[in-house]
Tab-separated table of C-alpha atoms in Angstrom:
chain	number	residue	atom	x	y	z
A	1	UNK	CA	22.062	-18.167	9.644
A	2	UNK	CA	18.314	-19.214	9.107
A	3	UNK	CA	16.399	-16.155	7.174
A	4	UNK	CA	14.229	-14.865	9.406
A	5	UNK	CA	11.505	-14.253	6.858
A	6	UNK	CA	10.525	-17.951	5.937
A	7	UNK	CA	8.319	-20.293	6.251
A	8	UNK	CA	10.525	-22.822	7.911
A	9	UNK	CA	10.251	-20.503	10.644
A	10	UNK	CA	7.935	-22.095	12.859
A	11	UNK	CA	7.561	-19.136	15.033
A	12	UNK	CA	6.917	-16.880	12.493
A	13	UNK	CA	4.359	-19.011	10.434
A	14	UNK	CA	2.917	-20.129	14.063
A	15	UNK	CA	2.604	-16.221	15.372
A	16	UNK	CA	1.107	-15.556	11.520
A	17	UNK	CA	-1.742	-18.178	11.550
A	18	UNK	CA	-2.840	-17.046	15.139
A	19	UNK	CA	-2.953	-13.820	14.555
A	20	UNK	CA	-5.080	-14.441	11.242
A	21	UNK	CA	-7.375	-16.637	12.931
A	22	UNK	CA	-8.030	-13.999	16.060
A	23	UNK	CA	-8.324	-11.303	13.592
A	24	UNK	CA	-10.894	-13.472	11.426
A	25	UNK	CA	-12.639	-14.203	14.944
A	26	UNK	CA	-12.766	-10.689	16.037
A	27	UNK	CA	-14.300	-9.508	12.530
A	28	UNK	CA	-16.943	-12.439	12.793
A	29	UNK	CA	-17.884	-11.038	16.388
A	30	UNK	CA	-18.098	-7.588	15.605
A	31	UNK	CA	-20.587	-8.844	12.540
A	32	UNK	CA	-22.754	-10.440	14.477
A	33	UNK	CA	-22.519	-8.841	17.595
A	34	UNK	CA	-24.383	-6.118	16.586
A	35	UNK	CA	-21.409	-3.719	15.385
A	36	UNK	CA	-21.396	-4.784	11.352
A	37	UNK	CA	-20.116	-1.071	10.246
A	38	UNK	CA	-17.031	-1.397	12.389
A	39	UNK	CA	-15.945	-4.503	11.507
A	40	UNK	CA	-16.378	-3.030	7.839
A	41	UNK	CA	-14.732	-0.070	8.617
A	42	UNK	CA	-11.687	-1.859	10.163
A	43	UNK	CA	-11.408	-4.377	6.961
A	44	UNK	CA	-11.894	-1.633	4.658
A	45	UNK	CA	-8.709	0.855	5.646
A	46	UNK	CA	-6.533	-2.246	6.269
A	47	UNK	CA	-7.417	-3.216	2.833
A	48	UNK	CA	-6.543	-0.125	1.300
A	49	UNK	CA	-3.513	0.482	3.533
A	50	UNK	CA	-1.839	-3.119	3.120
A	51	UNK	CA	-2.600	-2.853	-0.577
A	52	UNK	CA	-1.331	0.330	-1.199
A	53	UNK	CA	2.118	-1.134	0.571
A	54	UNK	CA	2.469	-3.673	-1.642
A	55	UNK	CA	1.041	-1.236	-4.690
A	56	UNK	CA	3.940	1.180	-3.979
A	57	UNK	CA	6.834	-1.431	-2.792
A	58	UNK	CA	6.849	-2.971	-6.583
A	59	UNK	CA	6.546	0.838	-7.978
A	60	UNK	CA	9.640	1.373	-6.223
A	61	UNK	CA	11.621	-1.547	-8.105
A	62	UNK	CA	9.896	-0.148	-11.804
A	63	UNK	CA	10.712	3.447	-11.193
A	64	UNK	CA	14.359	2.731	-10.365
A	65	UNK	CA	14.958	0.861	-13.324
A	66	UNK	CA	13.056	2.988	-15.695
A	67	UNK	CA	15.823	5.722	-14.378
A	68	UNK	CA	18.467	3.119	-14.596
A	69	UNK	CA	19.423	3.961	-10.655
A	70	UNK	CA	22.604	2.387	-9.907
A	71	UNK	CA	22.295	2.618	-6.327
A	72	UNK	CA	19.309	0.265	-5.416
A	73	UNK	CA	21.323	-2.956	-5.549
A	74	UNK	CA	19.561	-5.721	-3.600
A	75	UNK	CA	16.635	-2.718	-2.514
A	76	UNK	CA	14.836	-3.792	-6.253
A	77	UNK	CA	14.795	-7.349	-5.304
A	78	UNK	CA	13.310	-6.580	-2.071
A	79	UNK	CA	10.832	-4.412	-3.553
A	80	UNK	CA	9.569	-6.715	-6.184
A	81	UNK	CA	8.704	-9.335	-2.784
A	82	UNK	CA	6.122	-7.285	-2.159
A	83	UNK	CA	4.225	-8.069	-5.517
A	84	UNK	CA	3.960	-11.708	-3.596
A	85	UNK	CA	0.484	-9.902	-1.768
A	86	UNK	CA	-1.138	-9.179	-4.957
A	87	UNK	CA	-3.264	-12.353	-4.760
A	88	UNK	CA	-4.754	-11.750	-1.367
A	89	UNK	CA	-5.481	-8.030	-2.054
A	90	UNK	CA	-7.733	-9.294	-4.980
A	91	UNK	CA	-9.348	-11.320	-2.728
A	92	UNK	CA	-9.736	-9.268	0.017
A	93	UNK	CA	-11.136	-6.846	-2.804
A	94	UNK	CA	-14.176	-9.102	-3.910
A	95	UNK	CA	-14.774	-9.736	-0.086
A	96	UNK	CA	-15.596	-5.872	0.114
A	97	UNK	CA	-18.512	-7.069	-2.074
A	98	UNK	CA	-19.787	-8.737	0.916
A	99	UNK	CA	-20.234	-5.507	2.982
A	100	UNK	CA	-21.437	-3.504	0.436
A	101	UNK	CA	-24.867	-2.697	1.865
A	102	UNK	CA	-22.625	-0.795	5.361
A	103	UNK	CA	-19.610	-0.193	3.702
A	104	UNK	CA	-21.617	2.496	1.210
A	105	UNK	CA	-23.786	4.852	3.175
A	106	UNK	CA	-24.975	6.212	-0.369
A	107	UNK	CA	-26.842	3.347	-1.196
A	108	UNK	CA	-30.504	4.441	-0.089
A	109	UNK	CA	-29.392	8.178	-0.842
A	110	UNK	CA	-30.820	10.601	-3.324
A	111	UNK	CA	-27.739	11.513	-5.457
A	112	UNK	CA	-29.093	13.602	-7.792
A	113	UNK	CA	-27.890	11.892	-11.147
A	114	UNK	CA	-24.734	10.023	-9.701
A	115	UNK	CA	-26.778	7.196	-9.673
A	116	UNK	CA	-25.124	6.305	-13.513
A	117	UNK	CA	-21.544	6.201	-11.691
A	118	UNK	CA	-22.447	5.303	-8.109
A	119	UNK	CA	-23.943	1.861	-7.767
A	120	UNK	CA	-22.768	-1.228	-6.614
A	121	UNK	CA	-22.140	-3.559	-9.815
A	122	UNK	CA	-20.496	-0.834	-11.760
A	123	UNK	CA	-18.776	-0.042	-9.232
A	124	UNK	CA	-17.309	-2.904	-8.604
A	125	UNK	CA	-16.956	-4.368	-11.959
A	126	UNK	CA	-14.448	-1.313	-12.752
A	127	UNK	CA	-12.711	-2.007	-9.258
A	128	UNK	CA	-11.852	-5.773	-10.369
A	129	UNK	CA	-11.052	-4.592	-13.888
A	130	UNK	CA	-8.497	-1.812	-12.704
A	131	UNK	CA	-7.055	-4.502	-10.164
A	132	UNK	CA	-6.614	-7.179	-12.922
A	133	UNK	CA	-4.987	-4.418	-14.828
A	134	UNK	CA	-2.862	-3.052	-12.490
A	135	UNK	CA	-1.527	-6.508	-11.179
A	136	UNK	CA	-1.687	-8.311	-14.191
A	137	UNK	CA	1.116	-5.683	-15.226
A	138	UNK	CA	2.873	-5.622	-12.322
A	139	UNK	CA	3.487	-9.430	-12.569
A	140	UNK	CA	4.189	-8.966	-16.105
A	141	UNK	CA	7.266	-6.856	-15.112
A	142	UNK	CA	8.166	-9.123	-12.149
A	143	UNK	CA	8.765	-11.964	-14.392
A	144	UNK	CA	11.266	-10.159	-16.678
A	145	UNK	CA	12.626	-8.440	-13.497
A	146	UNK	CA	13.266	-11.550	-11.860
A	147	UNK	CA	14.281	-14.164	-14.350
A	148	UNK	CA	17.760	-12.675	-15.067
A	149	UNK	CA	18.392	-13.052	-11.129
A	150	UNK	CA	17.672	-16.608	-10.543
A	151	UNK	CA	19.543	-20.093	-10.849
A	152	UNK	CA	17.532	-22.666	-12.700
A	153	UNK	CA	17.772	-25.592	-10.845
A	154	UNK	CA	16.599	-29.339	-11.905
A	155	UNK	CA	13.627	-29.411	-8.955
A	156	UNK	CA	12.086	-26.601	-10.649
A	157	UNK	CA	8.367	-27.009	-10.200
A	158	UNK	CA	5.260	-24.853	-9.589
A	159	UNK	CA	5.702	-21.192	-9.790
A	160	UNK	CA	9.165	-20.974	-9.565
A	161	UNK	CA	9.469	-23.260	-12.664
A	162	UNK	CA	7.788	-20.841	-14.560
A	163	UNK	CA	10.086	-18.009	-13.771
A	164	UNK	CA	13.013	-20.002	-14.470
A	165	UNK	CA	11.859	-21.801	-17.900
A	166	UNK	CA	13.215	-20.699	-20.940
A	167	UNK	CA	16.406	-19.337	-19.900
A	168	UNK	CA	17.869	-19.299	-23.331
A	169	UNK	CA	16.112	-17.236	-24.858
A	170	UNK	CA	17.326	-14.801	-22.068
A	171	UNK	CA	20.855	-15.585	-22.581
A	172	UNK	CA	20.455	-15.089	-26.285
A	173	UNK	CA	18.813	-11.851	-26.109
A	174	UNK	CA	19.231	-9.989	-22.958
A	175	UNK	CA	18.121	-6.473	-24.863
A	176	UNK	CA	15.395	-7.630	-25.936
A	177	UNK	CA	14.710	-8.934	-22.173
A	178	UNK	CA	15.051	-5.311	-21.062
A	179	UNK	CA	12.524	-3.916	-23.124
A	180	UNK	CA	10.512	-5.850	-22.316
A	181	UNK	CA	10.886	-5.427	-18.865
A	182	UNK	CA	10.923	-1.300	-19.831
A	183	UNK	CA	7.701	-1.343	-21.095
A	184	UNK	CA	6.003	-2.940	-18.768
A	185	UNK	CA	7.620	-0.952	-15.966
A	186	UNK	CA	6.172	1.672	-17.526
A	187	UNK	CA	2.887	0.368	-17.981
A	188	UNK	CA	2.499	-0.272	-14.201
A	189	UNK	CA	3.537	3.132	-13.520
A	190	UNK	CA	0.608	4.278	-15.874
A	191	UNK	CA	-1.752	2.012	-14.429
A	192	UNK	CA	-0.787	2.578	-11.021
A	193	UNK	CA	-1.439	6.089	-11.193
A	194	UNK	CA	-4.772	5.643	-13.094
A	195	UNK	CA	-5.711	2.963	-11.374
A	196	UNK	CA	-5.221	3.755	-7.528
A	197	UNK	CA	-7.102	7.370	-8.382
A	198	UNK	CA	-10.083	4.940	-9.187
A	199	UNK	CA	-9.579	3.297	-5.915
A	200	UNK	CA	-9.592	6.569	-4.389
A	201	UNK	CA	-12.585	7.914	-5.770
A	202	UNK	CA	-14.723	5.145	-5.369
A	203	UNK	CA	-13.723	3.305	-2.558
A	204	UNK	CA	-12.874	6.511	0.054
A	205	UNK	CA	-14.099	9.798	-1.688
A	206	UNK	CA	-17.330	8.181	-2.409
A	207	UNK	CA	-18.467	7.804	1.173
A	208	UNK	CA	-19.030	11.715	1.002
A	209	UNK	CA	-20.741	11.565	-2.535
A	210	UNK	CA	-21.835	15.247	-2.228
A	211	UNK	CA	-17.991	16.337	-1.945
A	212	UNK	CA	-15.320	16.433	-4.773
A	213	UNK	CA	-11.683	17.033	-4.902
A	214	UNK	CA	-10.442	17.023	-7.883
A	215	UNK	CA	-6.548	16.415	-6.506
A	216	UNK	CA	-7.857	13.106	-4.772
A	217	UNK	CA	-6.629	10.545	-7.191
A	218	UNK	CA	-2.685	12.138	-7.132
A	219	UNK	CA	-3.545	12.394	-3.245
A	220	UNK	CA	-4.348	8.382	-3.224
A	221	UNK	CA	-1.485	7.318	-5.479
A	222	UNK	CA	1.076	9.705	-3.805
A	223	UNK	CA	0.156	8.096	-0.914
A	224	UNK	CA	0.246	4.623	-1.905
A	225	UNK	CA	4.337	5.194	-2.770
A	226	UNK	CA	4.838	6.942	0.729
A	227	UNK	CA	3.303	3.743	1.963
A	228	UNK	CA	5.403	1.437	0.205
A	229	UNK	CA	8.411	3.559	0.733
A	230	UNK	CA	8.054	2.711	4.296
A	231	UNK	CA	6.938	-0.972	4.088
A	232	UNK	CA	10.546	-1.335	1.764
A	233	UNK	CA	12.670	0.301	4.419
A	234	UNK	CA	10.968	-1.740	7.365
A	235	UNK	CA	12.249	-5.091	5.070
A	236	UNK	CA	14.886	-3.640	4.431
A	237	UNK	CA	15.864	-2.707	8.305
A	238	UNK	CA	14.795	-6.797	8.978
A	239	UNK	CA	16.812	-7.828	6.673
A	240	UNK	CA	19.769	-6.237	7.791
A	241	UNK	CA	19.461	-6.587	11.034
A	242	UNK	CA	18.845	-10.671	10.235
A	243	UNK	CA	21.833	-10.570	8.467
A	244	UNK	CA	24.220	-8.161	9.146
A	245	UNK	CA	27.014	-6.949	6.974
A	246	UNK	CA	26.336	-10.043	4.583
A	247	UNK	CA	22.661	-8.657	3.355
A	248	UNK	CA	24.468	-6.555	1.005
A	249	UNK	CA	22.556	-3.203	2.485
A	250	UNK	CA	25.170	-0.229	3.289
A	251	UNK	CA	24.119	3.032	5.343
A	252	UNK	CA	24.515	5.248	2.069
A	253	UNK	CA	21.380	2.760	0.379
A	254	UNK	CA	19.653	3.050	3.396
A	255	UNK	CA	20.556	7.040	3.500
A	256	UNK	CA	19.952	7.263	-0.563
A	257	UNK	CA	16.431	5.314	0.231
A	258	UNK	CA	15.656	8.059	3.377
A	259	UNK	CA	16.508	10.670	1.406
A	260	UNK	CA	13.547	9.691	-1.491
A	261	UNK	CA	11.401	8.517	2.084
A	262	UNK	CA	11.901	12.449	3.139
A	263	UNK	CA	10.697	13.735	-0.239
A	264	UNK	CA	7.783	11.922	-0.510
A	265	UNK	CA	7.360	12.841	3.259
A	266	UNK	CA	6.824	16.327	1.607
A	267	UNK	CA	4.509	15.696	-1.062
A	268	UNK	CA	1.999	13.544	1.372
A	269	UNK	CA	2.554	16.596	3.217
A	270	UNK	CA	1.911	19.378	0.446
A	271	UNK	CA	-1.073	17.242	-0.754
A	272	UNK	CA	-2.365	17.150	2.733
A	273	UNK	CA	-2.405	20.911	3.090
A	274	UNK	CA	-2.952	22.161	-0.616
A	275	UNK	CA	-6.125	19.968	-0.808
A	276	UNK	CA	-7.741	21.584	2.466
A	277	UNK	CA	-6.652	24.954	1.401
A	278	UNK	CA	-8.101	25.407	-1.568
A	279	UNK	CA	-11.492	23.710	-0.101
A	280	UNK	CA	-11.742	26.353	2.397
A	281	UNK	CA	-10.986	29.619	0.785
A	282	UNK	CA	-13.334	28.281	-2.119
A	283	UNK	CA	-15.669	27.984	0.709
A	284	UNK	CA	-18.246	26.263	-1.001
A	285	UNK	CA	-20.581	24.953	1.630
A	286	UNK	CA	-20.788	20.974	0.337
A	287	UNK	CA	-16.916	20.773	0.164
A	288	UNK	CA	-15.904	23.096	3.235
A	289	UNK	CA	-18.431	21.083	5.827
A	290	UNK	CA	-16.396	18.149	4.660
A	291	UNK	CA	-12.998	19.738	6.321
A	292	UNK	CA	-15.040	21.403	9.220
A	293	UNK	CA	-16.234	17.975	10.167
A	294	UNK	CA	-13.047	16.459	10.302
A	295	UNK	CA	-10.738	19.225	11.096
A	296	UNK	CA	-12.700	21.392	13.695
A	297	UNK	CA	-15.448	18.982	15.175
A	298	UNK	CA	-15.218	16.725	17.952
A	299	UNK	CA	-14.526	13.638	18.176
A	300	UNK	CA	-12.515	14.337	15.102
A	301	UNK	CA	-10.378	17.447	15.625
A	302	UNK	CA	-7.411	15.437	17.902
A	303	UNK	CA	-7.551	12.597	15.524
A	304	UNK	CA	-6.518	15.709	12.440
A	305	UNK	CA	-3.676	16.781	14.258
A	306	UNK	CA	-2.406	13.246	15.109
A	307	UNK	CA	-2.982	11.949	11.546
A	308	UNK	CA	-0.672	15.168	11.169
A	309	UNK	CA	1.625	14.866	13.649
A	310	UNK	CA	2.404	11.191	12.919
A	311	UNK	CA	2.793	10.993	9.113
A	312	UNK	CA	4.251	14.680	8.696
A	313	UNK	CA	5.368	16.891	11.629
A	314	UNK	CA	7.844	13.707	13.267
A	315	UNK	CA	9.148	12.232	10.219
A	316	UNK	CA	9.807	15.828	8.710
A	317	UNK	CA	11.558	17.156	12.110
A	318	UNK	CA	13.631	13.524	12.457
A	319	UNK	CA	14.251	12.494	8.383
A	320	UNK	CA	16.461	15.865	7.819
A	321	UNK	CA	18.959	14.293	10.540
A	322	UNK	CA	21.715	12.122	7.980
A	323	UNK	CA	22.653	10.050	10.976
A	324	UNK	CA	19.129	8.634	11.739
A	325	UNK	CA	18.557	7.794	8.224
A	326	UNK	CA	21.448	5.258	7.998
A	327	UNK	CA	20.083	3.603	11.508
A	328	UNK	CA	17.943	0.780	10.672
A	329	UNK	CA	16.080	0.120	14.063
A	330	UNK	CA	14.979	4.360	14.184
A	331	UNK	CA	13.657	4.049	10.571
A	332	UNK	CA	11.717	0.897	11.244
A	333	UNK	CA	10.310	2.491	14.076
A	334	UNK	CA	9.667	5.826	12.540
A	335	UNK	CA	8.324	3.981	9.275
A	336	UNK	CA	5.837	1.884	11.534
A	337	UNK	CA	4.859	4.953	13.222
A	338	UNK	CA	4.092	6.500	9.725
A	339	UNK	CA	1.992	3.766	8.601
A	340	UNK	CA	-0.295	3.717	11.734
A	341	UNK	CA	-0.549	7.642	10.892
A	342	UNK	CA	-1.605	6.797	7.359
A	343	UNK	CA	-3.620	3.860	8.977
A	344	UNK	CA	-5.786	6.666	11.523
A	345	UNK	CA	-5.979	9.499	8.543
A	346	UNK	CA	-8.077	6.361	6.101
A	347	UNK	CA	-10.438	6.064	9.767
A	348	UNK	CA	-10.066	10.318	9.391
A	349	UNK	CA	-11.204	10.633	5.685
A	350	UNK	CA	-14.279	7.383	6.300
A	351	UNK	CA	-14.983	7.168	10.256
A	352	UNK	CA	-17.422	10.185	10.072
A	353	UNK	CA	-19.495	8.549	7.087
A	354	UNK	CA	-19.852	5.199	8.932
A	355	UNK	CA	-21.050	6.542	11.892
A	356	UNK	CA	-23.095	8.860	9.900
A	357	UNK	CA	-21.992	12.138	11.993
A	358	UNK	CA	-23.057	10.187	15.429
A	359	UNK	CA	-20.200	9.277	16.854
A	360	UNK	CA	-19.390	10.376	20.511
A	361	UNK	CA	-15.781	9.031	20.420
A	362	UNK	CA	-13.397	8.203	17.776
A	363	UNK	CA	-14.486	4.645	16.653
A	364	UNK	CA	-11.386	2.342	17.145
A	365	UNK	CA	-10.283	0.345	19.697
A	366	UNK	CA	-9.433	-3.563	20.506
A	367	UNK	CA	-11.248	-4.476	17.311
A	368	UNK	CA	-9.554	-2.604	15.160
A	369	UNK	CA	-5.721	-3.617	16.210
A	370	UNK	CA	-6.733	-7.088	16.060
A	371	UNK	CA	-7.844	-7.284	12.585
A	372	UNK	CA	-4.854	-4.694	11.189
A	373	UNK	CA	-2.696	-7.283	12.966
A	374	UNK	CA	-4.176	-9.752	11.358
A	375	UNK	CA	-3.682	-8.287	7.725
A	376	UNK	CA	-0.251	-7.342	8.784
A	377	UNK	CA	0.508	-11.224	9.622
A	378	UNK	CA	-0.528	-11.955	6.419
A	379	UNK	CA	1.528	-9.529	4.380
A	380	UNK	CA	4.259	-11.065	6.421
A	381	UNK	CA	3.319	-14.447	5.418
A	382	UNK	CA	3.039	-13.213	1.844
A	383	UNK	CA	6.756	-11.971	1.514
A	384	UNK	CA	8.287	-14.969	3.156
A	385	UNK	CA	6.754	-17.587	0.485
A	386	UNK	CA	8.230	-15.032	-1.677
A	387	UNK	CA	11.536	-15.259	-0.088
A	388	UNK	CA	11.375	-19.270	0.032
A	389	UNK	CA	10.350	-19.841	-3.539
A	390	UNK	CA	13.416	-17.018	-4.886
A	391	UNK	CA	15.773	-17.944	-1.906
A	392	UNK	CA	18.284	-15.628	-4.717
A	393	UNK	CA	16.204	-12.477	-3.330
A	394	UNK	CA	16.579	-13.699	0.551
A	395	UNK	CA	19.946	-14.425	0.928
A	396	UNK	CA	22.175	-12.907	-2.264
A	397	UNK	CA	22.321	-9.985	-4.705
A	398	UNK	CA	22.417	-11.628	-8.319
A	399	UNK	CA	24.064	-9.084	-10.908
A	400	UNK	CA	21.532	-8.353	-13.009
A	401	UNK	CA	21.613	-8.655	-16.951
A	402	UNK	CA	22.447	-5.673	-18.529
């Protein structure tokens, strides 16, 4: 059976390219055709939602092992595919650089002595750092993680050379291997809390410079794992339904995985809630007309409750059902459903600073499911050279060294 995420595929890689290039197309012609901030917008959220999936995908692989889980089995191998986006997120991070002058509405703003933290070159000099960091790490723990699973072959080359050199010095000493692989499971962890709460505060909290929440950063990086809780269990679901009984995923993994799904589920959710709360009964004016705005004014009040409705209310009523958590087709439905949620509260938390409190409708529309498509095509793209160059993680569960 051909693995359906490859790029020998020819759909696949064919469907990928074109809907890169119309999403590339569709971001030039909103740029020049006289609608800059929205094709900002839209890049902006897809950036921070498509990272964050691939942020929280490889947490998900370094948290289970730092708890020595026993039930992940092939689910860590999956999980560490998703460190194969990396690259283009840092890319698609400097491109931000680009937009700067209409993706920060506080540049031309008086803010009364933020200036020091809020300006462009810092700003983004701390960004790249924090990224290096973070991913620098989280390759650091890949390569440990992964080495132990794979065959060295004699056509070794390129990357996958790398990752498969030196295998004697595994063999010799595998402890030593796992410590290694420990600590810098536990670094990433570290760095993607610290890290991602950056993100948070600079690249969405910002737009609003005049309001503060101190509970943002756990917000963002909370959020980032609920996100790549759901991008694991969609893979998961494809690869399952690909290849049947042979992709070595039972219904109690995929019930053990929906249970963790249903708990973070909750903490989005108490995050979500305790955040506003304590905003309104402090009911200081700079912080509550944030919540107002986006909670009780039009065009953003329906947009609240769907944000809501999509990434808590549903998944809360369906995830406490056993049943629907082993089905692979309902949880890659009710995961995609999820991320679009988490996709329209980003537009919730920025929209009203791009359109600088003017808008008449909610701004998203053709536009902006073009150019999500076209990041989603190429996180797609991204795991499948993953899965061709460690063909191990497609199609097999290697034991791993203990």
């Amino acid at each position: 059976m051909k693995p359906v995420l490859s790029l020998k595929n020819k759909p696949l890689i064919l469907g990928g390219a074109l809907l890169t290039a119309v999403a590339l197309l569709t971001f030039l012609l909103q740029l020049v055709g006289g609608h800059p901030q929205r094709a900002w917008q839209a890049y902006l959220i897809n950036f921070l939602v498509w990272s964050a999936i691939a942020q929280g995908g490889l947490l998900f692989s370094a948290l289970m092992h730092l708890v020595k889980a026993r039930w992940t089995g092939r689910l860590s191998g999956l999980a560490e595919a998703f460190a194969a986006f990396f690259p283009l997120s840092f890319v698609l991070f400097l491109g931000l650089f680009l937009g700067s002058e209409h993706i920060f509405p506080w540049l031309h703003e008086d803010l009364h002595g933020k200036e020091v933290w809020l300006n462009v070159p810092f700003l983004f000099w701390r960004d790249c750092a924090g990224l290096l960091l973070l991913y620098g790490l989280g390759f650091g723990y890949l390569y440990h993680a992964l080495k132990p699973k794979l065959v060295p072959g004699d056509a070794d080359r390129g990357i996958r050379g790398f990752f498969t050199r030196g295998q004697t010095a595994l063999q010799n000493a595998p402890e030593r291997w796992q410590q290694r692989k420990t600590v810098f499971g536990l670094l990433y962890i570290i760095a993607f809390a610290v890290v991602l709460s950056l993100i948070g505060f600079d690249l969405v909290m910002s737009m609003d410079p005049h309001w503060i929440s101190t509970l943002f950063g756990a917000y963002t990086f909370v959020k980032a794992f609920y996100l790549g809780l759901g991008g694991l269990i969609i893979l998961a679901a494809v690869m399952r339904l690909n290849q049947g009984e042979t992709a070595g995923l039972s219904s109690s993994q995929f019930h053990d995985l929906g249970k963790l799904f249903f708990a973070f589920c909750l903490v989005w959710g108490d995050f979500f809630y305790v955040q506003l709360v304590v905003i309104w009964y402090g009911n200081i004016p700079e912080e509550s007309s944030y919540v107002i705005e986006r909670v009780m004014r039009m065009p953003w009040q329906p947009l609240a409750w769907a944000v809501f409705a999509a990434a808590f209310i549903i998944p809360f009523v369906l995830l406490i059902n056993k049943k629907i958590k082993t089905r692979p087709v309902i949880m890659m439905a009710l995961c995609t459903l999820i991320i679009a949620g988490i996709w329209l509260e980003h537009l919730l938390l920025i929209g009203p600073a791009f359109a600088h409190g003017a808008a008449a409708a909610i701004p998203v529309g053709l536009s902006e499911a073009l150019i999500t498509l076209g990041f989603m095509s190429l996180m797609i793209l991204a795991l499948a050279y993953f899965m061709d160059l460690f063909p191990e993680i497609a199609m097999a569960q290697a034991p791993e060294t203990t």
